[in-house]
């Protein structure tokens, strides 16, 4: 088992909802008005992280992933398109 | 629109500002909650258990709104203890539509000791202790197809009942002439406190068309006020208020979730009498920080 931390943080514009799924299981389902963090242990096998963000226009948010040994403190900033964005990351 | 109506709208323009809030984490399931909202200071805790959030907190009025000062002393007119229970059901999956429901129940209770001077003499003080209470239900739905440029909908309902005791207004009491024959007045409360029962159901429909930085929210309020010092809110005055909000979400790096709103409003008297005209109209401005499309009421 390894410890993973996933965070979603609003950066600019109107972010309404944050969702994060790890291997299909919903781990974050919160309003987007502040940083949301989830931390837990996952199996050593492959992990799929899917993020769905709902907001207004081209609002921006930051996705942070910390998986020691595989992805140390990685963060990416995304822009929504037409009030929505989703991304999937394989670890 | 004719010029005189434009001018009337300008002079009736109201503005409201909402301040920030903070939630320091105390334990994994327990947050502290501190906020300043609409001239009130709130402090308490937030306990999260799965889909349920329980918030017990205190609410105090700002004695000095400009400097955000809250003060507890024997002159503090009203304070309230509040318990709010929030339930969220979210059916969103890794693929497909985004569907969410949130229901909130809030109960409020406050105890105040009111002092007044029925004879107009500061040496003859009367006091009455009163309990104020209120309750509120908010229901918020959200729906979207969960894809780029999809329309977003959020119908919302708020129902509120309150029975709040307030001090009567101060009046100037004329005193006897002093040794030089000068007559002066002293401001003091001479009437006993009053309670006004209010029942206010409201409905709004938040809509984002899937493009641009604007959302729209028509809202209808039905404000019912009862007779003073009674519990029945249906026997005195009813006004229907319609607001048509347009919200703008500016994209400013490092300052997310700012919402600037403007709305024309129309207020119509349904029954009873008050100091306003049967039909009032005007416009409102709103500015919110740290908020979202879903947060309206």
mmCIF file of N, CA and C in Angstrom, chain B residues 163-291:
data_model
loop_
_atom_site.group_PDB
_atom_site.id
_atom_site.type_symbol
_atom_site.label_atom_id
_atom_site.label_comp_id
_atom_site.label_asym_id
_atom_site.label_seq_id
_atom_site.Cartn_x
_atom_site.Cartn_y
_atom_site.Cartn_z
ATOM 1 N N UNK B 163 -39.313 34.825 14.850
ATOM 2 C CA UNK B 163 -40.035 35.643 15.812
ATOM 3 C C UNK B 163 -38.962 36.289 16.689
ATOM 4 N N UNK B 164 -38.542 37.459 16.277
ATOM 5 C CA UNK B 164 -37.385 38.087 16.926
ATOM 6 C C UNK B 164 -37.807 39.329 17.700
ATOM 7 N N UNK B 165 -37.396 39.360 18.962
ATOM 8 C CA UNK B 165 -37.681 40.523 19.801
ATOM 9 C C UNK B 165 -36.636 41.594 19.561
ATOM 10 N N UNK B 166 -37.105 42.850 19.441
ATOM 11 C CA UNK B 166 -36.195 43.974 19.256
ATOM 12 C C UNK B 166 -36.589 45.096 20.195
ATOM 13 N N UNK B 167 -35.578 45.864 20.578
ATOM 14 C CA UNK B 167 -35.833 47.023 21.428
ATOM 15 C C UNK B 167 -36.632 48.061 20.646
ATOM 16 N N UNK B 168 -37.494 48.786 21.327
ATOM 17 C CA UNK B 168 -38.203 49.894 20.667
ATOM 18 C C UNK B 168 -37.205 51.006 20.359
ATOM 19 N N UNK B 169 -37.594 51.906 19.473
ATOM 20 C CA UNK B 169 -36.702 53.018 19.103
ATOM 21 C C UNK B 169 -36.539 53.992 20.267
ATOM 22 N N UNK B 170 -35.372 54.629 20.288
ATOM 23 C CA UNK B 170 -35.151 55.688 21.274
ATOM 24 C C UNK B 170 -35.948 56.923 20.874
ATOM 25 N N UNK B 171 -36.421 57.634 21.875
ATOM 26 C CA UNK B 171 -37.094 58.912 21.606
ATOM 27 C C UNK B 171 -36.453 59.977 22.506
ATOM 28 N N UNK B 172 -36.633 61.228 22.135
ATOM 29 C CA UNK B 172 -36.107 62.326 22.954
ATOM 30 C C UNK B 172 -37.133 62.702 24.015
ATOM 31 N N UNK B 173 -36.726 62.614 25.291
ATOM 32 C CA UNK B 173 -37.634 62.963 26.390
ATOM 33 C C UNK B 173 -37.225 64.350 26.922
ATOM 34 N N UNK B 174 -38.196 65.257 26.956
ATOM 35 C CA UNK B 174 -37.908 66.626 27.403
ATOM 36 C C UNK B 174 -37.822 66.658 28.928
ATOM 37 N N UNK B 175 -36.688 67.159 29.437
ATOM 38 C CA UNK B 175 -36.490 67.210 30.879
ATOM 39 C C UNK B 175 -36.936 68.559 31.442
ATOM 40 N N UNK B 176 -36.967 68.673 32.781
ATOM 41 C CA UNK B 176 -37.344 69.957 33.398
ATOM 42 C C UNK B 176 -36.238 70.997 33.154
ATOM 43 N N UNK B 177 -36.549 72.285 33.144
ATOM 44 C CA UNK B 177 -35.506 73.303 32.940
ATOM 45 C C UNK B 177 -34.477 73.257 34.075
ATOM 46 N N UNK B 178 -33.198 73.486 33.716
ATOM 47 C CA UNK B 178 -32.180 73.502 34.780
ATOM 48 C C UNK B 178 -32.197 74.864 35.472
ATOM 49 N N UNK B 179 -31.187 75.119 36.322
ATOM 50 C CA UNK B 179 -31.174 76.364 37.114
ATOM 51 C C UNK B 179 -31.124 77.612 36.240
ATOM 52 N N UNK B 180 -30.584 77.446 35.024
ATOM 53 C CA UNK B 180 -30.519 78.599 34.112
ATOM 54 C C UNK B 180 -31.739 78.681 33.207
ATOM 55 N N UNK B 181 -32.695 77.794 33.425
ATOM 56 C CA UNK B 181 -33.919 77.819 32.626
ATOM 57 C C UNK B 181 -33.793 77.141 31.277
ATOM 58 N N UNK B 182 -32.708 76.375 31.093
ATOM 59 C CA UNK B 182 -32.518 75.697 29.805
ATOM 60 C C UNK B 182 -33.251 74.353 29.819
ATOM 61 N N UNK B 183 -34.056 74.141 28.783
ATOM 62 C CA UNK B 183 -34.776 72.867 28.641
ATOM 63 C C UNK B 183 -33.988 71.989 27.679
ATOM 64 N N UNK B 184 -33.757 70.748 28.028
ATOM 65 C CA UNK B 184 -32.988 69.843 27.158
ATOM 66 C C UNK B 184 -33.713 68.500 27.049
ATOM 67 N N UNK B 185 -33.302 67.710 26.060
ATOM 68 C CA UNK B 185 -33.914 66.386 25.880
ATOM 69 C C UNK B 185 -32.873 65.298 26.100
ATOM 70 N N UNK B 186 -33.321 64.161 26.557
ATOM 71 C CA UNK B 186 -32.458 62.992 26.732
ATOM 72 C C UNK B 186 -33.032 61.862 25.897
ATOM 73 N N UNK B 187 -32.177 61.221 25.113
ATOM 74 C CA UNK B 187 -32.654 60.095 24.306
ATOM 75 C C UNK B 187 -32.736 58.836 25.157
ATOM 76 N N UNK B 188 -33.863 58.168 25.126
ATOM 77 C CA UNK B 188 -34.017 56.904 25.863
ATOM 78 C C UNK B 188 -35.163 56.086 25.264
ATOM 79 N N UNK B 189 -35.139 54.800 25.576
ATOM 80 C CA UNK B 189 -36.213 53.902 25.128
ATOM 81 C C UNK B 189 -37.308 53.941 26.186
ATOM 82 N N UNK B 190 -38.519 54.295 25.779
ATOM 83 C CA UNK B 190 -39.602 54.370 26.770
ATOM 84 C C UNK B 190 -40.639 53.258 26.586
ATOM 85 N N UNK B 191 -40.621 52.607 25.401
ATOM 86 C CA UNK B 191 -41.610 51.548 25.159
ATOM 87 C C UNK B 191 -40.994 50.168 25.372
ATOM 88 N N UNK B 192 -41.842 49.208 25.652
ATOM 89 C CA UNK B 192 -41.361 47.840 25.859
ATOM 90 C C UNK B 192 -40.897 47.235 24.524
ATOM 91 N N UNK B 193 -40.072 46.173 24.570
ATOM 92 C CA UNK B 193 -39.607 45.565 23.314
ATOM 93 C C UNK B 193 -40.756 44.950 22.524
ATOM 94 N N UNK B 194 -40.503 44.770 21.227
ATOM 95 C CA UNK B 194 -41.558 44.255 20.344
ATOM 96 C C UNK B 194 -41.032 43.052 19.563
ATOM 97 N N UNK B 195 -41.946 42.128 19.285
ATOM 98 C CA UNK B 195 -41.570 40.961 18.477
ATOM 99 C C UNK B 195 -42.396 40.972 17.203
ATOM 100 N N UNK B 196 -41.723 40.677 16.095
ATOM 101 C CA UNK B 196 -42.418 40.652 14.805
ATOM 102 C C UNK B 196 -42.314 39.248 14.215
ATOM 103 N N UNK B 197 -43.450 38.541 14.036
ATOM 104 C CA UNK B 197 -43.386 37.221 13.394
ATOM 105 C C UNK B 197 -43.289 37.376 11.876
ATOM 106 N N UNK B 198 -42.327 36.712 11.276
ATOM 107 C CA UNK B 198 -42.125 36.804 9.815
ATOM 108 C C UNK B 198 -42.050 35.398 9.225
ATOM 109 N N UNK B 199 -42.779 35.191 8.143
ATOM 110 C CA UNK B 199 -42.701 33.928 7.399
ATOM 111 C C UNK B 199 -42.324 34.294 5.970
ATOM 112 N N UNK B 200 -41.255 33.674 5.456
ATOM 113 C CA UNK B 200 -40.758 34.098 4.150
ATOM 114 C C UNK B 200 -40.360 32.905 3.287
ATOM 115 N N UNK B 201 -41.271 32.375 2.488
ATOM 116 C CA UNK B 201 -40.873 31.368 1.505
ATOM 117 C C UNK B 201 -40.281 32.063 0.273
ATOM 118 N N UNK B 202 -39.295 31.445 -0.341
ATOM 119 C CA UNK B 202 -38.660 32.049 -1.519
ATOM 120 C C UNK B 202 -38.225 30.951 -2.478
ATOM 121 N N UNK B 203 -38.217 31.302 -3.754
ATOM 122 C CA UNK B 203 -37.793 30.353 -4.785
ATOM 123 C C UNK B 203 -36.880 31.074 -5.767
ATOM 124 N N UNK B 204 -35.804 30.404 -6.161
ATOM 125 C CA UNK B 204 -34.970 30.981 -7.215
ATOM 126 C C UNK B 204 -34.538 29.874 -8.174
ATOM 127 N N UNK B 205 -34.181 30.292 -9.364
ATOM 128 C CA UNK B 205 -33.765 29.333 -10.381
ATOM 129 C C UNK B 205 -32.459 29.828 -10.994
ATOM 130 N N UNK B 206 -31.341 29.223 -10.561
ATOM 131 C CA UNK B 206 -30.022 29.595 -11.092
ATOM 132 C C UNK B 206 -29.834 28.916 -12.444
ATOM 133 N N UNK B 207 -29.329 29.704 -13.399
ATOM 134 C CA UNK B 207 -29.154 29.153 -14.743
ATOM 135 C C UNK B 207 -27.844 29.653 -15.342
ATOM 136 N N UNK B 208 -27.029 28.730 -15.835
ATOM 137 C CA UNK B 208 -25.819 29.083 -16.573
ATOM 138 C C UNK B 208 -25.967 28.491 -17.981
ATOM 139 N N UNK B 209 -25.863 29.333 -19.019
ATOM 140 C CA UNK B 209 -26.175 28.841 -20.370
ATOM 141 C C UNK B 209 -25.096 27.980 -21.009
ATOM 142 N N UNK B 210 -23.955 27.796 -20.355
ATOM 143 C CA UNK B 210 -22.917 26.925 -20.934
ATOM 144 C C UNK B 210 -21.825 27.678 -21.652
ATOM 145 N N UNK B 211 -21.934 28.988 -21.709
ATOM 146 C CA UNK B 211 -20.860 29.799 -22.299
ATOM 147 C C UNK B 211 -20.863 31.176 -21.656
ATOM 148 N N UNK B 212 -19.678 31.826 -21.681
ATOM 149 C CA UNK B 212 -19.559 33.156 -21.094
ATOM 150 C C UNK B 212 -19.357 33.103 -19.591
ATOM 151 N N UNK B 213 -19.212 34.289 -18.993
ATOM 152 C CA UNK B 213 -18.943 34.392 -17.554
ATOM 153 C C UNK B 213 -20.140 34.930 -16.775
ATOM 154 N N UNK B 214 -21.326 34.748 -17.316
ATOM 155 C CA UNK B 214 -22.524 35.248 -16.645
ATOM 156 C C UNK B 214 -23.481 34.099 -16.328
ATOM 157 N N UNK B 215 -24.117 34.205 -15.164
ATOM 158 C CA UNK B 215 -25.233 33.303 -14.859
ATOM 159 C C UNK B 215 -26.445 34.164 -14.508
ATOM 160 N N UNK B 216 -27.602 33.546 -14.509
ATOM 161 C CA UNK B 216 -28.857 34.284 -14.336
ATOM 162 C C UNK B 216 -29.710 33.614 -13.255
ATOM 163 N N UNK B 217 -30.422 34.431 -12.500
ATOM 164 C CA UNK B 217 -31.186 33.872 -11.386
ATOM 165 C C UNK B 217 -32.436 34.696 -11.107
ATOM 166 N N UNK B 218 -33.568 34.344 -11.694
ATOM 167 C CA UNK B 218 -34.812 34.971 -11.245
ATOM 168 C C UNK B 218 -35.181 34.420 -9.866
ATOM 169 N N UNK B 219 -35.714 35.275 -9.016
ATOM 170 C CA UNK B 219 -36.081 34.835 -7.663
ATOM 171 C C UNK B 219 -37.398 35.500 -7.254
ATOM 172 N N UNK B 220 -38.203 34.742 -6.517
ATOM 173 C CA UNK B 220 -39.485 35.258 -6.010
ATOM 174 C C UNK B 220 -39.524 35.050 -4.503
ATOM 175 N N UNK B 221 -39.869 36.103 -3.774
ATOM 176 C CA UNK B 221 -40.007 36.036 -2.319
ATOM 177 C C UNK B 221 -41.444 36.408 -1.966
ATOM 178 N N UNK B 222 -42.003 35.730 -0.992
ATOM 179 C CA UNK B 222 -43.296 36.119 -0.443
ATOM 180 C C UNK B 222 -43.080 36.373 1.045
ATOM 181 N N UNK B 223 -43.005 37.652 1.420
ATOM 182 C CA UNK B 223 -42.720 38.014 2.815
ATOM 183 C C UNK B 223 -44.018 38.316 3.548
ATOM 184 N N UNK B 224 -44.295 37.525 4.571
ATOM 185 C CA UNK B 224 -45.514 37.696 5.359
ATOM 186 C C UNK B 224 -45.144 38.143 6.771
ATOM 187 N N UNK B 225 -45.792 39.208 7.221
ATOM 188 C CA UNK B 225 -45.516 39.711 8.569
ATOM 189 C C UNK B 225 -46.812 39.738 9.367
ATOM 190 N N UNK B 226 -46.733 39.266 10.621
ATOM 191 C CA UNK B 226 -47.916 39.248 11.479
ATOM 192 C C UNK B 226 -47.982 40.480 12.344
ATOM 193 N N UNK B 227 -48.950 40.493 13.245
ATOM 194 C CA UNK B 227 -49.081 41.629 14.165
ATOM 195 C C UNK B 227 -48.007 41.548 15.246
ATOM 196 N N UNK B 228 -47.638 42.702 15.769
ATOM 197 C CA UNK B 228 -46.592 42.747 16.794
ATOM 198 C C UNK B 228 -46.961 41.882 17.993
ATOM 199 N N UNK B 229 -45.946 41.232 18.554
ATOM 200 C CA UNK B 229 -46.066 40.421 19.770
ATOM 201 C C UNK B 229 -47.019 39.239 19.626
ATOM 202 N N UNK B 230 -47.129 38.719 18.413
ATOM 203 C CA UNK B 230 -47.916 37.503 18.220
ATOM 204 C C UNK B 230 -47.021 36.483 17.511
ATOM 205 N N UNK B 231 -47.509 35.265 17.379
ATOM 206 C CA UNK B 231 -46.736 34.229 16.685
ATOM 207 C C UNK B 231 -47.232 33.996 15.262
ATOM 208 N N UNK B 232 -48.429 34.499 14.974
ATOM 209 C CA UNK B 232 -49.039 34.255 13.665
ATOM 210 C C UNK B 232 -48.508 35.254 12.625
ATOM 211 N N UNK B 233 -47.813 34.804 11.571
ATOM 212 C CA UNK B 233 -47.258 35.750 10.595
ATOM 213 C C UNK B 233 -48.210 36.081 9.450
ATOM 214 N N UNK B 234 -49.425 35.531 9.481
ATOM 215 C CA UNK B 234 -50.304 35.637 8.304
ATOM 216 C C UNK B 234 -51.383 36.724 8.413
ATOM 217 N N UNK B 235 -51.413 37.483 9.513
ATOM 218 C CA UNK B 235 -52.591 38.328 9.715
ATOM 219 C C UNK B 235 -52.336 39.834 9.622
ATOM 220 N N UNK B 236 -51.232 40.253 9.002
ATOM 221 C CA UNK B 236 -50.987 41.698 8.961
ATOM 222 C C UNK B 236 -50.575 42.224 7.588
ATOM 223 N N UNK B 237 -49.479 41.689 7.046
ATOM 224 C CA UNK B 237 -48.939 42.260 5.803
ATOM 225 C C UNK B 237 -48.310 41.165 4.948
ATOM 226 N N UNK B 238 -48.527 41.245 3.654
ATOM 227 C CA UNK B 238 -47.877 40.326 2.717
ATOM 228 C C UNK B 238 -47.344 41.105 1.524
ATOM 229 N N UNK B 239 -46.088 40.894 1.198
ATOM 230 C CA UNK B 239 -45.508 41.533 -0.003
ATOM 231 C C UNK B 239 -44.831 40.480 -0.855
ATOM 232 N N UNK B 240 -45.042 40.559 -2.152
ATOM 233 C CA UNK B 240 -44.371 39.664 -3.101
ATOM 234 C C UNK B 240 -43.248 40.462 -3.750
ATOM 235 N N UNK B 241 -42.068 39.845 -3.800
ATOM 236 C CA UNK B 241 -40.904 40.544 -4.355
ATOM 237 C C UNK B 241 -40.288 39.682 -5.448
ATOM 238 N N UNK B 242 -40.082 40.290 -6.595
ATOM 239 C CA UNK B 242 -39.478 39.569 -7.724
ATOM 240 C C UNK B 242 -38.137 40.219 -8.037
ATOM 241 N N UNK B 243 -37.089 39.401 -8.104
ATOM 242 C CA UNK B 243 -35.750 39.903 -8.438
ATOM 243 C C UNK B 243 -35.226 39.134 -9.651
ATOM 244 N N UNK B 244 -34.575 39.843 -10.560
ATOM 245 C CA UNK B 244 -34.000 39.201 -11.749
ATOM 246 C C UNK B 244 -32.487 39.431 -11.740
ATOM 247 N N UNK B 245 -31.760 38.484 -11.157
ATOM 248 C CA UNK B 245 -30.321 38.661 -10.967
ATOM 249 C C UNK B 245 -29.525 38.221 -12.196
ATOM 250 N N UNK B 246 -28.482 39.006 -12.491
ATOM 251 C CA UNK B 246 -27.448 38.598 -13.438
ATOM 252 C C UNK B 246 -26.132 38.646 -12.677
ATOM 253 N N UNK B 247 -25.417 37.527 -12.672
ATOM 254 C CA UNK B 247 -24.142 37.465 -11.954
ATOM 255 C C UNK B 247 -22.980 37.383 -12.931
ATOM 256 N N UNK B 248 -21.925 38.113 -12.611
ATOM 257 C CA UNK B 248 -20.699 38.095 -13.406
ATOM 258 C C UNK B 248 -19.584 37.501 -12.541
ATOM 259 N N UNK B 249 -18.802 36.573 -13.129
ATOM 260 C CA UNK B 249 -17.710 35.906 -12.409
ATOM 261 C C UNK B 249 -16.388 36.336 -13.048
ATOM 262 N N UNK B 250 -15.722 37.359 -12.513
ATOM 263 C CA UNK B 250 -14.473 37.823 -13.126
ATOM 264 C C UNK B 250 -13.358 36.790 -12.956
ATOM 265 N N UNK B 251 -12.499 36.694 -13.973
ATOM 266 C CA UNK B 251 -11.373 35.752 -13.881
ATOM 267 C C UNK B 251 -10.148 36.538 -13.436
ATOM 268 N N UNK B 252 -9.844 36.434 -12.140
ATOM 269 C CA UNK B 252 -8.699 37.138 -11.553
ATOM 270 C C UNK B 252 -7.809 36.086 -10.898
ATOM 271 N N UNK B 253 -6.582 35.939 -11.398
ATOM 272 C CA UNK B 253 -5.658 34.930 -10.865
ATOM 273 C C UNK B 253 -5.462 35.142 -9.361
ATOM 274 N N UNK B 254 -5.613 34.093 -8.585
ATOM 275 C CA UNK B 254 -5.396 34.172 -7.145
ATOM 276 C C UNK B 254 -6.615 34.648 -6.366
ATOM 277 N N UNK B 255 -7.651 35.104 -7.051
ATOM 278 C CA UNK B 255 -8.887 35.535 -6.374
ATOM 279 C C UNK B 255 -10.089 34.855 -7.019
ATOM 280 N N UNK B 256 -10.224 33.546 -6.793
ATOM 281 C CA UNK B 256 -11.332 32.828 -7.435
ATOM 282 C C UNK B 256 -12.655 33.064 -6.721
ATOM 283 N N UNK B 257 -13.710 32.644 -7.396
ATOM 284 C CA UNK B 257 -15.051 32.608 -6.810
ATOM 285 C C UNK B 257 -15.541 33.965 -6.302
ATOM 286 N N UNK B 258 -15.320 34.963 -7.124
ATOM 287 C CA UNK B 258 -15.915 36.282 -6.876
ATOM 288 C C UNK B 258 -17.169 36.371 -7.748
ATOM 289 N N UNK B 259 -18.213 36.893 -7.164
ATOM 290 C CA UNK B 259 -19.496 36.942 -7.867
ATOM 291 C C UNK B 259 -20.053 38.364 -7.731
ATOM 292 N N UNK B 260 -20.255 39.032 -8.843
ATOM 293 C CA UNK B 260 -20.793 40.390 -8.813
ATOM 294 C C UNK B 260 -22.177 40.338 -9.461
ATOM 295 N N UNK B 261 -23.166 40.779 -8.736
ATOM 296 C CA UNK B 261 -24.527 40.644 -9.237
ATOM 297 C C UNK B 261 -25.271 41.971 -9.302
ATOM 298 N N UNK B 262 -26.212 42.038 -10.204
ATOM 299 C CA UNK B 262 -27.104 43.202 -10.298
ATOM 300 C C UNK B 262 -28.497 42.682 -10.622
ATOM 301 N N UNK B 263 -29.502 43.325 -10.058
ATOM 302 C CA UNK B 263 -30.878 42.847 -10.281
ATOM 303 C C UNK B 263 -31.876 43.984 -10.186
ATOM 304 N N UNK B 264 -32.755 44.119 -11.170
ATOM 305 C CA UNK B 264 -33.928 44.961 -10.947
ATOM 306 C C UNK B 264 -34.901 44.195 -10.049
ATOM 307 N N UNK B 265 -35.657 44.917 -9.233
ATOM 308 C CA UNK B 265 -36.646 44.213 -8.406
ATOM 309 C C UNK B 265 -37.990 44.924 -8.458
ATOM 310 N N UNK B 266 -39.009 44.188 -8.156
ATOM 311 C CA UNK B 266 -40.366 44.708 -8.108
ATOM 312 C C UNK B 266 -40.996 44.143 -6.844
ATOM 313 N N UNK B 267 -41.518 45.007 -5.997
ATOM 314 C CA UNK B 267 -42.142 44.568 -4.747
ATOM 315 C C UNK B 267 -43.598 45.019 -4.742
ATOM 316 N N UNK B 268 -44.489 44.068 -4.591
ATOM 317 C CA UNK B 268 -45.927 44.381 -4.642
ATOM 318 C C UNK B 268 -46.604 43.966 -3.341
ATOM 319 N N UNK B 269 -47.457 44.843 -2.843
ATOM 320 C CA UNK B 269 -48.194 44.514 -1.622
ATOM 321 C C UNK B 269 -49.366 43.603 -1.981
ATOM 322 N N UNK B 270 -49.427 42.451 -1.338
ATOM 323 C CA UNK B 270 -50.514 41.506 -1.620
ATOM 324 C C UNK B 270 -51.715 41.783 -0.726
ATOM 325 N N UNK B 271 -51.442 42.100 0.540
ATOM 326 C CA UNK B 271 -52.529 42.461 1.464
ATOM 327 C C UNK B 271 -51.935 43.223 2.642
ATOM 328 N N UNK B 272 -52.803 43.885 3.410
ATOM 329 C CA UNK B 272 -52.352 44.644 4.570
ATOM 330 C C UNK B 272 -51.862 46.027 4.188
ATOM 331 N N UNK B 273 -51.276 46.725 5.161
ATOM 332 C CA UNK B 273 -50.780 48.080 4.933
ATOM 333 C C UNK B 273 -49.391 48.232 5.537
ATOM 334 N N UNK B 274 -48.562 49.040 4.870
ATOM 335 C CA UNK B 274 -47.253 49.387 5.420
ATOM 336 C C UNK B 274 -46.891 50.788 4.945
ATOM 337 N N UNK B 275 -45.708 51.230 5.282
ATOM 338 C CA UNK B 275 -45.295 52.586 4.935
ATOM 339 C C UNK B 275 -44.831 52.738 3.501
ATOM 340 N N UNK B 276 -44.772 51.632 2.764
ATOM 341 C CA UNK B 276 -44.305 51.686 1.374
ATOM 342 C C UNK B 276 -45.502 51.829 0.430
ATOM 343 N N UNK B 277 -45.197 52.142 -0.835
ATOM 344 C CA UNK B 277 -46.268 52.208 -1.828
ATOM 345 C C UNK B 277 -46.720 50.788 -2.184
ATOM 346 N N UNK B 278 -47.918 50.634 -2.736
ATOM 347 C CA UNK B 278 -48.378 49.275 -3.093
ATOM 348 C C UNK B 278 -47.409 48.571 -4.026
ATOM 349 N N UNK B 279 -46.794 49.340 -4.953
ATOM 350 C CA UNK B 279 -45.793 48.748 -5.857
ATOM 351 C C UNK B 279 -44.515 49.563 -5.761
ATOM 352 N N UNK B 280 -43.429 48.902 -5.394
ATOM 353 C CA UNK B 280 -42.120 49.548 -5.345
ATOM 354 C C UNK B 280 -41.223 48.867 -6.363
ATOM 355 N N UNK B 281 -40.293 49.619 -6.907
ATOM 356 C CA UNK B 281 -39.345 49.016 -7.844
ATOM 357 C C UNK B 281 -37.993 49.672 -7.677
ATOM 358 N N UNK B 282 -36.961 49.034 -8.163
ATOM 359 C CA UNK B 282 -35.612 49.576 -8.026
ATOM 360 C C UNK B 282 -34.609 48.555 -8.510
ATOM 361 N N UNK B 283 -33.385 48.669 -8.017
ATOM 362 C CA UNK B 283 -32.336 47.738 -8.420
ATOM 363 C C UNK B 283 -31.409 47.472 -7.242
ATOM 364 N N UNK B 284 -30.723 46.359 -7.302
ATOM 365 C CA UNK B 284 -29.809 45.968 -6.239
ATOM 366 C C UNK B 284 -28.474 45.584 -6.847
ATOM 367 N N UNK B 285 -27.423 45.773 -6.066
ATOM 368 C CA UNK B 285 -26.105 45.264 -6.448
ATOM 369 C C UNK B 285 -25.643 44.305 -5.366
ATOM 370 N N UNK B 286 -24.944 43.259 -5.735
ATOM 371 C CA UNK B 286 -24.411 42.312 -4.756
ATOM 372 C C UNK B 286 -22.978 41.969 -5.105
ATOM 373 N N UNK B 287 -22.158 41.779 -4.084
ATOM 374 C CA UNK B 287 -20.758 41.435 -4.300
ATOM 375 C C UNK B 287 -20.395 40.362 -3.288
ATOM 376 N N UNK B 288 -20.011 39.185 -3.767
ATOM 377 C CA UNK B 288 -19.701 38.085 -2.850
ATOM 378 C C UNK B 288 -18.316 37.530 -3.115
ATOM 379 N N UNK B 289 -17.631 37.192 -2.032
ATOM 380 C CA UNK B 289 -16.312 36.581 -2.132
ATOM 381 C C UNK B 289 -16.411 35.142 -1.645
ATOM 382 N N UNK B 290 -15.582 34.269 -2.207
ATOM 383 C CA UNK B 290 -15.531 32.875 -1.745
ATOM 384 C C UNK B 290 -16.850 32.151 -1.897
ATOM 385 N N UNK B 291 -17.580 32.457 -2.944
ATOM 386 C CA UNK B 291 -18.908 31.868 -3.123
ATOM 387 C C UNK B 291 -18.933 31.014 -4.382
#
